[in-house]
Coordinates of C-alpha atoms in Angstrom, one line a residue:
Chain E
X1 CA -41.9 225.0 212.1
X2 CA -42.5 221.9 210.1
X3 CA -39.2 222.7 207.9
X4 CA -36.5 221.8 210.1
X5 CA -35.9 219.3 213.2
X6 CA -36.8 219.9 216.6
X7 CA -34.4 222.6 218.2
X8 CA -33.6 223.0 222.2
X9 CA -31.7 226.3 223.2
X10 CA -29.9 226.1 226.4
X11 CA -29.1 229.9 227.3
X12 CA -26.0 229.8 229.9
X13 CA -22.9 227.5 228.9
X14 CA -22.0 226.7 232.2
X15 CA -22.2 223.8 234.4
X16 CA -25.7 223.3 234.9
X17 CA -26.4 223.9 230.6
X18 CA -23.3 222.4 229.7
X19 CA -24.1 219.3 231.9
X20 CA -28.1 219.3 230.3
X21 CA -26.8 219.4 226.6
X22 CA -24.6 216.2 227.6
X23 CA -27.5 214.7 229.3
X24 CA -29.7 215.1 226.7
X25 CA -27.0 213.8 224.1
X26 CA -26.5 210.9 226.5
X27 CA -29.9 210.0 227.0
X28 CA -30.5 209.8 223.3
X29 CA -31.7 213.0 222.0
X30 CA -30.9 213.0 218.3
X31 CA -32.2 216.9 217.3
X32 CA -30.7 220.0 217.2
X33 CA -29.1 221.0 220.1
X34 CA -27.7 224.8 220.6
X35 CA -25.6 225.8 223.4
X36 CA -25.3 229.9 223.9
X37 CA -23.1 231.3 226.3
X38 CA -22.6 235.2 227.1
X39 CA -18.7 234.2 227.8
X40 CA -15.9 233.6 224.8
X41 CA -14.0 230.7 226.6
X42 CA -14.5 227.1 226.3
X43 CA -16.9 226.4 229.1
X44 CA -15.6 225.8 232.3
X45 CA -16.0 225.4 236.0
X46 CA -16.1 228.1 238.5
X47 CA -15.1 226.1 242.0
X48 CA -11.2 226.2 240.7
X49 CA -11.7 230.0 240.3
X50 CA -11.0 231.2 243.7
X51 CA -8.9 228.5 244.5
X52 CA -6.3 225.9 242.3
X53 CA -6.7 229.0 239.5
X54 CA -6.2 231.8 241.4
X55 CA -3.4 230.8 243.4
X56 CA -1.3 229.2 240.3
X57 CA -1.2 225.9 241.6
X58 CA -3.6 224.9 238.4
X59 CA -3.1 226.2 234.7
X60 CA -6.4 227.7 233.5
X61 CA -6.8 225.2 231.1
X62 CA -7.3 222.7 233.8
X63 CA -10.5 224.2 234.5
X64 CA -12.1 223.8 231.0
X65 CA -15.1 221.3 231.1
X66 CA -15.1 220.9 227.1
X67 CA -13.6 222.3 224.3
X68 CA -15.2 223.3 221.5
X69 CA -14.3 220.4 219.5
X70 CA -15.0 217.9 221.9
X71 CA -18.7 220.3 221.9
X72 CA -18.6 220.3 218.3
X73 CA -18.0 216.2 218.1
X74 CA -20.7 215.9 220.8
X75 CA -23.3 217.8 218.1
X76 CA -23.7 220.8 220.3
X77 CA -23.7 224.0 218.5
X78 CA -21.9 225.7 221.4
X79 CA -22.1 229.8 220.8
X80 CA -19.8 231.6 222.6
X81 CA -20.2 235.4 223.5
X82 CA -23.9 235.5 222.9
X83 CA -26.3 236.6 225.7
X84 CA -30.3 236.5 225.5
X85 CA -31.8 239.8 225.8
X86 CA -35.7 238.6 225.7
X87 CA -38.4 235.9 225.6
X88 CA -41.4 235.2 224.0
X89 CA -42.8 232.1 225.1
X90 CA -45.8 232.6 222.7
X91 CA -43.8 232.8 219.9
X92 CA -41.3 230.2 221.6
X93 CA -38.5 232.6 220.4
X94 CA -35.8 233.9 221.9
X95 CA -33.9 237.4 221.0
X96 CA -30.5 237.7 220.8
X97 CA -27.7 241.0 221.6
X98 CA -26.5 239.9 218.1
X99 CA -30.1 241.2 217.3
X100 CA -31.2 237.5 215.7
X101 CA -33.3 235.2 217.3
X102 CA -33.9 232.0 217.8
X103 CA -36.9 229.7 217.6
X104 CA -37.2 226.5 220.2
X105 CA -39.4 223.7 220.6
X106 CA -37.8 223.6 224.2
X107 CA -36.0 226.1 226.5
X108 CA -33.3 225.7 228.9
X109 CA -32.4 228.2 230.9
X110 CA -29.0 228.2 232.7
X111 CA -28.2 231.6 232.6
X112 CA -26.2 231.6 236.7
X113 CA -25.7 234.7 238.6
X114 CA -24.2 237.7 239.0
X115 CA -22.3 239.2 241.8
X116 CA -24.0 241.4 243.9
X117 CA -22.2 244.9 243.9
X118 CA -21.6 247.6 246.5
X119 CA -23.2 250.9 245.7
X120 CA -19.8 252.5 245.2
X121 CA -16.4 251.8 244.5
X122 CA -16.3 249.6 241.6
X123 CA -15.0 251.9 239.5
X124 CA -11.9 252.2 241.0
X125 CA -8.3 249.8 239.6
X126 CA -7.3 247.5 242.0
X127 CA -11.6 246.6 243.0
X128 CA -12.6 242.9 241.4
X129 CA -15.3 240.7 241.7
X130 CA -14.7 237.0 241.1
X131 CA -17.6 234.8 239.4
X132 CA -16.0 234.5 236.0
X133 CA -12.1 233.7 234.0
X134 CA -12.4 236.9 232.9
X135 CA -12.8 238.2 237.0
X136 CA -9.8 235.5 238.0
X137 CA -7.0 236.9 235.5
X138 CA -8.1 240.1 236.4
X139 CA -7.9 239.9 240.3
X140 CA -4.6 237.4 240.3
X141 CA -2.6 239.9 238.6
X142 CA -2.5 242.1 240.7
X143 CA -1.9 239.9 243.6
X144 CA 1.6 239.9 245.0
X145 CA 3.1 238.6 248.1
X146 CA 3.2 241.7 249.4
X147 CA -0.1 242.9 248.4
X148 CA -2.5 243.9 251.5
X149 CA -5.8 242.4 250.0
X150 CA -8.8 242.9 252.0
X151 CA -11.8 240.5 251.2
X152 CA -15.5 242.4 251.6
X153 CA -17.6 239.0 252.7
X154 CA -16.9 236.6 254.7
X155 CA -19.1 233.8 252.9
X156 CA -17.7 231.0 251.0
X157 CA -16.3 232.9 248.4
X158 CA -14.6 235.3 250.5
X159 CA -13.4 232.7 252.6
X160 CA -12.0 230.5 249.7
X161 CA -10.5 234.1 248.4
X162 CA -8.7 234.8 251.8
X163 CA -7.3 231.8 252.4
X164 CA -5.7 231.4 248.8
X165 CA -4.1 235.2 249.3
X166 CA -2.8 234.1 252.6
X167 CA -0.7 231.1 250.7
X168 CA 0.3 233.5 248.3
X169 CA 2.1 235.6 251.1
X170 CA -0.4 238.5 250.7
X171 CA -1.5 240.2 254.0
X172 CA -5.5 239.9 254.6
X173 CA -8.0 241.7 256.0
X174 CA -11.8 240.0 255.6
X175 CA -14.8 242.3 256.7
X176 CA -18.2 240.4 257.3
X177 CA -21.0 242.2 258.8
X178 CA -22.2 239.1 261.1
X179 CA -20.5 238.2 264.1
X180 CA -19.2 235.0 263.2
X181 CA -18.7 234.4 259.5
X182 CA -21.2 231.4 257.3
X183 CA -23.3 231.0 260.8
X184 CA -26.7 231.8 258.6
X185 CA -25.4 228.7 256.1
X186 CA -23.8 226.2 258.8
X187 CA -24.3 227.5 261.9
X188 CA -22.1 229.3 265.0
X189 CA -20.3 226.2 265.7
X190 CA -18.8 225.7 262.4
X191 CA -19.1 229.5 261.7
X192 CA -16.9 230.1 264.6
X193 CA -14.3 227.1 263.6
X194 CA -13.9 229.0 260.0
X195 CA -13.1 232.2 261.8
X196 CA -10.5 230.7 264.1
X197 CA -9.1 229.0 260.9
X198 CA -8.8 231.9 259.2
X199 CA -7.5 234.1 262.0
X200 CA -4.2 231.2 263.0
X201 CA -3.4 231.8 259.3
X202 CA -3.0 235.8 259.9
X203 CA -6.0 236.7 258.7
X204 CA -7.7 240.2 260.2
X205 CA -11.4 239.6 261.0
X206 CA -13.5 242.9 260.8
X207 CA -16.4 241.3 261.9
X208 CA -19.9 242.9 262.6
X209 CA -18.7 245.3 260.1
X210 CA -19.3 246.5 256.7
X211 CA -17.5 248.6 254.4
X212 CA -19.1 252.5 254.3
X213 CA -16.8 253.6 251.6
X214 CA -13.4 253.6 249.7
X215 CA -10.3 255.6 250.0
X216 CA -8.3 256.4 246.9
X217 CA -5.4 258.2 244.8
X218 CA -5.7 258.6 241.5
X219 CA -8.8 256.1 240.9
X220 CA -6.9 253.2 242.6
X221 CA -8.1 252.1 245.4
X222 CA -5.7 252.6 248.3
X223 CA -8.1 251.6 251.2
X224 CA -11.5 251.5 253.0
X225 CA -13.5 252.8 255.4
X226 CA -15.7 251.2 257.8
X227 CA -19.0 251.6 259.1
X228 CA -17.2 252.1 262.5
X229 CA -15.3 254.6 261.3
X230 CA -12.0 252.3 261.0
X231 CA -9.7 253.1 258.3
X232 CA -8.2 250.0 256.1
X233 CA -5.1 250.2 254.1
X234 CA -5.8 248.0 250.9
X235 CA -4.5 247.8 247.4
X236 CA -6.6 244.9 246.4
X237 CA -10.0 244.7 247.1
X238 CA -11.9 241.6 246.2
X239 CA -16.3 241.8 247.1
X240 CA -17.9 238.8 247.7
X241 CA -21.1 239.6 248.7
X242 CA -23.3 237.1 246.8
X243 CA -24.8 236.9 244.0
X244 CA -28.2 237.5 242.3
X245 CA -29.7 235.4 239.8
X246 CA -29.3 236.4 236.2
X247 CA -33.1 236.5 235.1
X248 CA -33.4 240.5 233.8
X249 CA -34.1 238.9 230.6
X250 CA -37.1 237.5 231.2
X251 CA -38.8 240.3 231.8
X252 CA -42.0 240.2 230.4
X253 CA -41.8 236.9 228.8
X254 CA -44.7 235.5 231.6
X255 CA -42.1 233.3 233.2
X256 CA -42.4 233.6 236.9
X257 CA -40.3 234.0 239.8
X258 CA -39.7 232.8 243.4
X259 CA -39.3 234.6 245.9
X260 CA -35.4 234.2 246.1
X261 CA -35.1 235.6 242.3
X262 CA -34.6 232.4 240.9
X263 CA -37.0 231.0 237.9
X264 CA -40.0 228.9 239.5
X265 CA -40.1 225.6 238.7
X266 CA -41.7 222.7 239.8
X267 CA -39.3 219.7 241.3
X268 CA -38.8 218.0 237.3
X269 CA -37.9 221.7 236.5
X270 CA -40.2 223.0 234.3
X271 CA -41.1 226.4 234.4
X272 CA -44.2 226.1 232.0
X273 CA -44.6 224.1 229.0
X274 CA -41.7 223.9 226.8
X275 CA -39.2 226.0 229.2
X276 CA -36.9 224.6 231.8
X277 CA -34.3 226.3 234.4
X278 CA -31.1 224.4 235.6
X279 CA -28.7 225.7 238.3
X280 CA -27.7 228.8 240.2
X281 CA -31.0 230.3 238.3
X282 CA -33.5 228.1 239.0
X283 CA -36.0 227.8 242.1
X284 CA -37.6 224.0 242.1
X285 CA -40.1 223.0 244.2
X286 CA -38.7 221.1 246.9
X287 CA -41.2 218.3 247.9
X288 CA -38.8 217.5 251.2
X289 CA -38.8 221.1 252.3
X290 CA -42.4 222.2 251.0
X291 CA -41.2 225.1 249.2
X292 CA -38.7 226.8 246.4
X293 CA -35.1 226.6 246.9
X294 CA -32.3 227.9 245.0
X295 CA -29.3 226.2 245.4
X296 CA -26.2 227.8 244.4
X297 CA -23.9 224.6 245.1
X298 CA -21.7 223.3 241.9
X299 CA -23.5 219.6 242.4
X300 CA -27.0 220.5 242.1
X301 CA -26.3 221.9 238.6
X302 CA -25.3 218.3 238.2
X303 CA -28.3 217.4 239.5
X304 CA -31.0 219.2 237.8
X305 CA -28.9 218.7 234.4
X306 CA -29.9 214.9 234.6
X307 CA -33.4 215.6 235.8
X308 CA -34.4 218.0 233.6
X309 CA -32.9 215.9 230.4
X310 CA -34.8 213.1 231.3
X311 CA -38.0 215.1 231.6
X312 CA -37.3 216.6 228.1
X313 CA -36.3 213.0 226.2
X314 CA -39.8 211.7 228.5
X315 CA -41.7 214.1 225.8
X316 CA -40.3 212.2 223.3
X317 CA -42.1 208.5 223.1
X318 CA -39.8 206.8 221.0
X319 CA -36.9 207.6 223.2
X320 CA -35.6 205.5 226.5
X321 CA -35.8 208.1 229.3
X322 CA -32.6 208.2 231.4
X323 CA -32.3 206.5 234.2
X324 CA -31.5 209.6 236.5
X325 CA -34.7 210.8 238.5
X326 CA -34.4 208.1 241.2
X327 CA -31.5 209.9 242.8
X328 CA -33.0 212.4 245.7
X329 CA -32.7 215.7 245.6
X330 CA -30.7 216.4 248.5
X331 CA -28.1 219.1 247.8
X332 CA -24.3 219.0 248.7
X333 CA -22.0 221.3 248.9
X334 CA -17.7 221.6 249.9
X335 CA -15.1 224.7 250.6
X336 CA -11.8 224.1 250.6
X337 CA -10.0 226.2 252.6
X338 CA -6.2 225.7 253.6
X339 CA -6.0 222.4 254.6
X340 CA -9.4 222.1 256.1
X341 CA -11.9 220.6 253.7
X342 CA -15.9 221.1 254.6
X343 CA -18.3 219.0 253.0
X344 CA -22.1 219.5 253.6
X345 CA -24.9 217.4 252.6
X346 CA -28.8 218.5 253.1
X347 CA -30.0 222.1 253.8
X348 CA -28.7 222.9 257.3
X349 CA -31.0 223.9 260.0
X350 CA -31.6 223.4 263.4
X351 CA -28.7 222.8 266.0
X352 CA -25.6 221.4 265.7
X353 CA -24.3 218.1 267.1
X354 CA -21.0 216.3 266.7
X355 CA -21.2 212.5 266.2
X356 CA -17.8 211.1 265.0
X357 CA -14.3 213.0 265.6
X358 CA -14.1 216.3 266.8
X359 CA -14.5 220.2 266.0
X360 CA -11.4 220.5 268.2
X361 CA -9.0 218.5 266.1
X362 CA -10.8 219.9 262.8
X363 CA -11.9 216.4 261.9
X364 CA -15.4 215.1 262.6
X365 CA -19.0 214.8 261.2
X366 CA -21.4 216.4 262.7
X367 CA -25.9 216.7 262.2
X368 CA -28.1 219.3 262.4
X369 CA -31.0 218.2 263.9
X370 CA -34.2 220.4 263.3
X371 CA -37.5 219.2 265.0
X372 CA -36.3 216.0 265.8
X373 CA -34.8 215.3 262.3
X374 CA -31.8 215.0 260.4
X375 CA -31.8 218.1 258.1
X376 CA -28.2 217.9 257.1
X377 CA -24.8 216.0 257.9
X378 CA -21.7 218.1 257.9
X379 CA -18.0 216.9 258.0
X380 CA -13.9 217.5 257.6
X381 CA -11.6 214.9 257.3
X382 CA -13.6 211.6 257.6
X383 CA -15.3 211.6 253.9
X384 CA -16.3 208.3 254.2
X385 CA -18.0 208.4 257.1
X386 CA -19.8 211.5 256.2
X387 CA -21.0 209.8 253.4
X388 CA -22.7 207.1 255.2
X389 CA -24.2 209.7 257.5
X390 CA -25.8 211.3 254.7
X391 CA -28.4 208.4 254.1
X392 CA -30.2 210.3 257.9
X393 CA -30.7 213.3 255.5
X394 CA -32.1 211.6 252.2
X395 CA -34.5 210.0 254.8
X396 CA -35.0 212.7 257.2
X397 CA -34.2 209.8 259.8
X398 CA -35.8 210.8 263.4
X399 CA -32.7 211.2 265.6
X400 CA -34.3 209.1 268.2
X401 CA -34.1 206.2 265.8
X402 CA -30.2 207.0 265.1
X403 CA -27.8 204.4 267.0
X404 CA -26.2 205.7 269.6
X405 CA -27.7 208.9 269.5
X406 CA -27.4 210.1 273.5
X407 CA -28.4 213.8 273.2
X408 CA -31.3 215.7 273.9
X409 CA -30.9 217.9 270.9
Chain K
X1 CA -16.4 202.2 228.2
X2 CA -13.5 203.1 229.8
X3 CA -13.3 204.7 233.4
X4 CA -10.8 207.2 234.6
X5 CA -10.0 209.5 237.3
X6 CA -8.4 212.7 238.0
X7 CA -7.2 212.2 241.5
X8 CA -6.0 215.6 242.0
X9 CA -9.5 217.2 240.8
X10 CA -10.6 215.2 243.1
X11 CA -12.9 216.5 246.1
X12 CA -14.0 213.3 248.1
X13 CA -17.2 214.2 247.8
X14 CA -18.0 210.5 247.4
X15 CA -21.0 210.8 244.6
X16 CA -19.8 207.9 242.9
X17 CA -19.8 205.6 245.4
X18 CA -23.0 206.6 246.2
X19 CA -24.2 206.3 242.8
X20 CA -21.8 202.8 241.5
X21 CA -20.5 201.2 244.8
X22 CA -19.4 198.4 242.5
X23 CA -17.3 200.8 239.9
X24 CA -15.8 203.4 242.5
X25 CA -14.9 203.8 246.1
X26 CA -13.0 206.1 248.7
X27 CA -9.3 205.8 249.9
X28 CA -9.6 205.9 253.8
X29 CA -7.3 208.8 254.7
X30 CA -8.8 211.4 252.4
X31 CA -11.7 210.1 250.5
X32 CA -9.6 210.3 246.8
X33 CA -11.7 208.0 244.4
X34 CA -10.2 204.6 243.4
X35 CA -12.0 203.1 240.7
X36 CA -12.7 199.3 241.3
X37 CA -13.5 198.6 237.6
X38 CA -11.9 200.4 234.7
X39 CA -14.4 198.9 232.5
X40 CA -17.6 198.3 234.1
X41 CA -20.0 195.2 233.1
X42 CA -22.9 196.0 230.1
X43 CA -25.4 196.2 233.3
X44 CA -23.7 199.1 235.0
X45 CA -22.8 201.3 231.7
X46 CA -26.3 203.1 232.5
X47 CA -24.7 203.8 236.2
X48 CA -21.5 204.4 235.1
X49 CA -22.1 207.5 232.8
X50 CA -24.6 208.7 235.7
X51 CA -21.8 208.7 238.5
X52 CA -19.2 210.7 235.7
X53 CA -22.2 213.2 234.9
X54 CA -22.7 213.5 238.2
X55 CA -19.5 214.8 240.1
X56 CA -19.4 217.9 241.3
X57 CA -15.5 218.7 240.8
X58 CA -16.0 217.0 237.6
X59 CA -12.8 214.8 237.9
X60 CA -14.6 211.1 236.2
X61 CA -14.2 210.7 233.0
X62 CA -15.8 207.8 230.3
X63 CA -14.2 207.0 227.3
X64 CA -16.0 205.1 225.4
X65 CA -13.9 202.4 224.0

């Protein structure tokens, strides 16, 4: 060990470990810093996927976060196409599908999700997923303007995925199995707002459904059935029906897990001693909700980047820790979807109430109010004023104490 | 240092301004980030490279000069 410099491994090159290795070279940190990711492009970011990439209106390129160069100039030994097969945190070693390994004096993990699949089907042309490039070149070219695309999941994703075929001319059909699409993320007000968005743009809702099986000829997809029996022409198929943390690998190595999949951390995001988790992957202890979320939002990769690189150069005495763990943990999250543009900060829960504008004219911010506090503020079309509302959700503000305030929420 | 911005990457989600009020704010209509100072003052460096790190469309950007 004593032979060469301190090493930290950041397994998963994409936002969340990207961001951590620029955090840490930021804040100072001055030993070796490797950077492996299980993908062979320059790292980049995944909200343009299903949106500026997939329907054209970007070039790929735009959605690289950092070349290799600009990685290589940075003094990250960035690793493309390299995943992590095991962990020994005794050993502080990590294997490799390469079949090497590599030692650590600290571990990052940033190693995402993976889509969740359906139990059949994915074998057939014409079926994509969409989480990486590789998913997005795939899926957009096949899509025509008269392609009749049906989405399987109306979350987000699926959402962001319908709307983008719908400006590319492409009928859509969008099967969710609740009765109003996002209402277990933001609600049946805004749930039912999405739906009614989606549905004056053409879209078909199949709601309440799910998909029981698909119809084919000659291993494409042609179409699918549903669980009411319904028959669905289709010859592209996108499912979007979450994602599961990628933690398979850890199997054994004594690093535990929440409850939601994701690595358990505590709110500086250390797993144990020596090993971290950033993003998508990782479950911190949330002191404001008393318990372990994951949060699966682009900004809280962000986030935990800056946190955990500060708690990594604070190991390190003769190093100025960054000044980044004063800002409050309080996620956000945006869809874009035609011309309607969500933005959500906080954890939404509790009912809905509208406080500026209006759900009518799509343009509003509105809080949800759970035992008498603000648990999140969510808005469309007045960004500024939803971001002064957020302050009620970094302090949990009492709605009795909020000006104005008139209902009996 | 040097700020900049990509106006089309970017996402409103007003981060910065939370972050640097001083360095960046919000156009009214759609919440686009203007940056107030292209080259922020020795005391708000710190703050500055916090607010780029920080966006979530990643659309800030700090050259340093």
């Amino acid at each position: 060990m004593a032979s060469r410099t301190s090493r930290t491994v950041i397994v998963g090159a994409g936002a969340a470990g990207l961001a951590t290795a620029e955090a840490l070279r930021a804040g100072g940190f001055e030993d070796e810093l490797v950077l492996l990711g299980d993908e062979l492009h320059d790292p980049y970011d995944r909200p343009p996927l299903s949106k500026q990439l997939l329907s054209g209106s970007w070039t790929d390129d735009r959605a690289v976060l950092r070349t290799r160069e600009q990685l290589r100039s940075a003094g990250v030994a960035y690793r493309p196409g390299v995943r992590a097969t095991g962990l020994n945190t005794a050993e502080q070693a990590l294997t490799l599908d390469d079949s090497a390994s590599v030692e650590y004096d600290a571990l990052v993990i940033a190693t995402g999700m993976t889509p969740r699949r359906l139990p059949f089907g994915h074998d057939l042309r014409g079926v994509h997923l969409l989480r990486t490039m590789d998913d997005l070149v795939g899926l957009r070219s096949e899509l025509r303007p008269d392609s009749r695309v049906a989405v399987v999941g109306g979350g987000f994703l699926g959402c962001e995925i319908a709307a983008t075929c719908r400006l590319l001319g492409a009928s859509v059909a969008l099967v969710e199995p609740m009765e109003l699409p996002l209402r277990n993320v933001i609600g049946d007000d805004l749930g039912a707002l999405v739906a009614d968005l989606h549905r004056e743009h053409g879209v078909a809702w199949y709601l309440g459904r799910s998909v029981a099986g698909f119809l084919s000829v000659d291993g494409r997809v042609s179409g699918l059935r549903l669980t009411d029996g319904r028959e669905l022409d289709a010859d592209v198929v996108v499912v979007a029906i979450g994602a599961v943390p990628c933690v398979e690998w850890l199997d054994g190595s004594g690093v535990l897990l929440a409850e939601s999949g994701g690595v358990r951390c505590d709110e500086h995001g250390r797993a144990q001693d020596g090993v971290w988790a950033v993003g998508d992957v990782a479950a911190w202890y949330s002191p404001r909700h008393a318990r372990w979320i994951r949060v699966e939002h682009r900004f809280t990769a962000n986030q935990h980047a800056q946190v955990v690189a500060a708690d990594i150069l604070a190991r390190r005495p003769f190093i100025t820790t960054a000044a980044a763990a004063a800002e409050p943990m309080v996620p956000y999250f945006w869809s874009d979807q035609y011309d309607f543009k969500l933005q959500v900060h906080g954890v939404p829960s509790g009912a809905f109430e509208v406080v500026e504008g209006s759900l009518d004219e799509r343009r509003f911010v509105g809080l949800y109010v759970d035992d008498g506090r603000v648990s999140a503020v969510a808005g469309a079309g007045m960004a500024k004023a939803l971001r002064r509302w957020r302050q009620a959700v970094v302090d949990l503000t009492p709605v009795t104490d909020l000006p104005g305030w008139r209902s009996a929420v | 240092m040097k700020l900049s911005a990509d106006q089309d990457k970017c996402i409103g989600a007003g981060r910065c301004v939370l972050v640097a009020p001083e360095l960046f704010d919000q156009r009214d209509d759609d919440g686009v980030v203007e940056i107030l100072q292209e080259q922020p003052p020795p005391a708000q460096l710190e703050i500055a490279r916090n607010a780029v790190a920080l966006c979530p469309a990643a659309a800030l950007f700090a050259e340093d000069a």
